[in-house]
Each structure stands twice: as C-alpha cells, then as structure tokens.
Amino acid sequence: MSKPKFNSTRSKNKPKSKTEVGRILLLIILCFTFENCVGYLWHLGTGQLDILLKRRSIRSILQDTNTKEELKTKLQQVETFREYGIKELALNPSSGFKSFVELDRKEIGWHVAACYPLRLESYTWWFPIVGTVPYKGFFDLGKATEEEKELKEKGFDTRIRITSGYSTLGWFEDPIFSSQLNDTKPYEVASLVFHEMAHATVYFPGDSLFNESYASFVEEEGAFRYLESIEGKESPIKKEILLHKEESKKLKKLLVETAGKLRTLYETSSSDSEKLESKKKIISEFKAQLLSVKEEFKTIPVEKLAAKNWNNEDFVGYLRYHSGSDFFRKEFEKADRNFAKFHENMKSLINLSNEERKKLLQSTHTE
C-alpha cells in the first residue's frame, strides 16, 4: 500500500487531551523513579509520544480528498469493527481505534521473551501499570536484539517476536497502525481490533496467561459472531477459520504433550548436562512428529515449524495465548452467550491470585 498524502498540521498531531499529556509526563517521571529501568521507560515514553504526535483521526482521513481509496476502505472497516465491538461484544469504548498512524518502519515493534533453560517458566519483568509480564517490548529492533543477546549470555532460552498489536489499557487512545492494515484480510483486522479492545475491558496486572487467553477467546468468538452477522452461519470465511481452529487443536495437543515430557525431565534428579541432552532429544522427536503428520495440516505451515530451532520459550509462549479455551467457553455459555454478562463475570475474578486463575483455566481442559 502506498503512503497516503496527508495535509497535516502541527495542531492536528498534538495529543488529543490534557489527560494524555499528563500520562506521558507521568511515564517520563517514572523513568527517574525506577532506577533499574530508566533507559527502557524513556524509550517507551518517547516512543509512545511519537505515536501520539503522528496520530490522525480516522474521520479526518476519510474526509481528506488526497487519501487513497484503498486506505479509506480499510479505515471504514476499522470503524465498523470498533462499533461492532462496542455494541455487540460489550467491549470498552475507551480502548481506541478512532485514529490512524502511518509508521516509518515495517512493524509497530518487537518484544523479547525468555524462559529458564531447564524449567518451563518464563523470565519476567515488572513495570508500573502493567505489573509483572513475561515479555519486554521495544519500538526499535536493535534494542530488542541487544536485550535478547544479554539474556542469551545469561543462559536463557529466548525469542524475539513481532508485536502485531498492543493495548495501553485505556491510558491512551490506541490507534490502528499502517502495519496492521498491510497485507491483511478484513477478518484478521477485526480479530486484532477485538483482541486489543478485550485487553482494555478486562485486564489483571501481572497475569499474562489469563489476560492473553481471555483476549484470544473474545477475539475468536467476536470474529465468528461478526462474520455470521454479514455472511450467515454458512460463511465460507468462518469455515476456513474453523478448519484452522481444528488444526490448531491438533498442534496444541502435540505441544502440550512435548511440554509435559520436558516438564517431567526437568523434575528428575539427572545432572544439568544430562537434562540438556535429553531436552535436545525430546525436541527433535517433536519436530519429527510434526513432519510425520504434515499432510493433516492445510492452514498451518508445519514444515516451517519443524525447521525452527525450538526451545522452552517457544512452548511456553505458544501456550500463553492458547490456554483455557474450555473454561472461557463454559463461562460464556453460563452467561447465556451475553458478552456484557461474561465480561462482568470475568472481572469478578480480580480477587483471585494468578495461580488460582491458572487453575481455573486448567480445570475444564479436555483437549
């Protein structure tokens, strides 16, 4: 997609409210409060400020005669998805998606995640507002690479992933980014919008497993409901998504089984060197198993997955986004498939600990 020609002015690019300016200032002040992460918080603060300054309201872009028709069509779809999320999925209207940012880079950002080499346990960071999280995001790939290098030198299993979207949890009016509209199908954009809006609706600081699993459920269920509303229950796109979902279940089963083998290994009394050798063997067997069933997959590139250099973080990272679907399905049915009621029921879990919520996600596991 070619870059749209905007007749922008400085006044149009300012943060839209005194509240947002105040929150940026608070983030900058926090840079000097938490000595161990001054540079990082400064990076986030200035990166977020840059985004706020580049924001343009979708309404103004649609009215701009210089805007490319392709971009207009996509932004009109974003408006539709946002309104649908608010009215039909009972998602928080303050979550954003009323503005657009044309990035001068290919991706929004990158995040680094790490796992202990002989434990299926994430390395975590603590930050103001979001609490403890198992990943660290960057607006600059070079900085993400430096962070990963430091973690690797300490012996951690690591992975850098592209950040396809993120939520500021209502602190700022989150825009849609140019990278989110490039080479994406409408239902993929809808899924992304619903996922990030879900984070702004229910979020427990420090509980990434629950937060991501909940948002993934809302994203999927919301996308299905939207497709049915415009194409009917026999939607061809929905059938394609359902096929992908069934294949994802098969893949998840293999991942869970392999993670179980690794967990059992790590709990033995073998030496670390013996565990590392056995770890390599288990992962090699997993990759061979993927190739043996590749004909069963049409929507997931298992050959590409089998060629990947897997480590603990890959297993933990995947399951972070694909856990508890049975629990959420059960709770959604108990709420009579009413999203407003479902969200309120999820909010009521605020008094539980992370571990207690984790047990809930596992309690109805049947896959």
GROMACS .gro file of N, CA and C in nm, residues 323-328 354-365:
model
   54
  323SER      N    1  -0.449  -2.111   2.601
  323SER     CA    2  -0.488  -2.188   2.719
  323SER      C    3  -0.628  -2.147   2.765
  324GLY      N    4  -0.695  -2.240   2.830
  324GLY     CA    5  -0.822  -2.206   2.894
  324GLY      C    6  -0.941  -2.189   2.804
  325SER      N    7  -0.933  -2.233   2.678
  325SER     CA    8  -1.046  -2.213   2.587
  325SER      C    9  -1.171  -2.283   2.637
  326ASP      N   10  -1.154  -2.402   2.697
  326ASP     CA   11  -1.269  -2.474   2.751
  326ASP      C   12  -1.333  -2.398   2.867
  327PHE      N   13  -1.249  -2.340   2.953
  327PHE     CA   14  -1.300  -2.263   3.067
  327PHE      C   15  -1.380  -2.143   3.018
  328PHE      N   16  -1.324  -2.068   2.925
  328PHE     CA   17  -1.394  -1.949   2.875
  328PHE      C   18  -1.521  -1.986   2.800
  354ASN      N   19  -0.301  -1.509   4.079
  354ASN     CA   20  -0.267  -1.559   3.945
  354ASN      C   21  -0.272  -1.710   3.940
  355GLU      N   22  -0.223  -1.774   4.045
  355GLU     CA   23  -0.220  -1.920   4.049
  355GLU      C   24  -0.362  -1.978   4.054
  356GLU      N   25  -0.450  -1.912   4.128
  356GLU     CA   26  -0.589  -1.959   4.135
  356GLU      C   27  -0.658  -1.946   4.000
  357ARG      N   28  -0.630  -1.836   3.930
  357ARG     CA   29  -0.689  -1.820   3.796
  357ARG      C   30  -0.630  -1.922   3.699
  358LYS      N   31  -0.503  -1.951   3.716
  358LYS     CA   32  -0.439  -2.051   3.630
  358LYS      C   33  -0.506  -2.187   3.648
  359LYS      N   34  -0.540  -2.221   3.771
  359LYS     CA   35  -0.607  -2.349   3.798
  359LYS      C   36  -0.745  -2.353   3.734
  360LEU      N   37  -0.812  -2.238   3.730
  360LEU     CA   38  -0.942  -2.231   3.663
  360LEU      C   39  -0.928  -2.262   3.515
  361LEU      N   40  -0.824  -2.207   3.453
  361LEU     CA   41  -0.801  -2.230   3.310
  361LEU      C   42  -0.774  -2.378   3.282
  362GLN      N   43  -0.715  -2.445   3.379
  362GLN     CA   44  -0.679  -2.586   3.360
  362GLN      C   45  -0.792  -2.680   3.402
  363SER      N   46  -0.888  -2.630   3.481
  363SER     CA   47  -0.989  -2.716   3.542
  363SER      C   48  -1.083  -2.783   3.443
  364THR      N   49  -1.109  -2.718   3.330
  364THR     CA   50  -1.202  -2.775   3.231
  364THR      C   51  -1.130  -2.820   3.106
  365HIS      N   52  -0.997  -2.837   3.118
  365HIS     CA   53  -0.918  -2.875   3.000
  365HIS      C   54  -0.954  -3.016   2.954
   0.00000   0.00000   0.00000
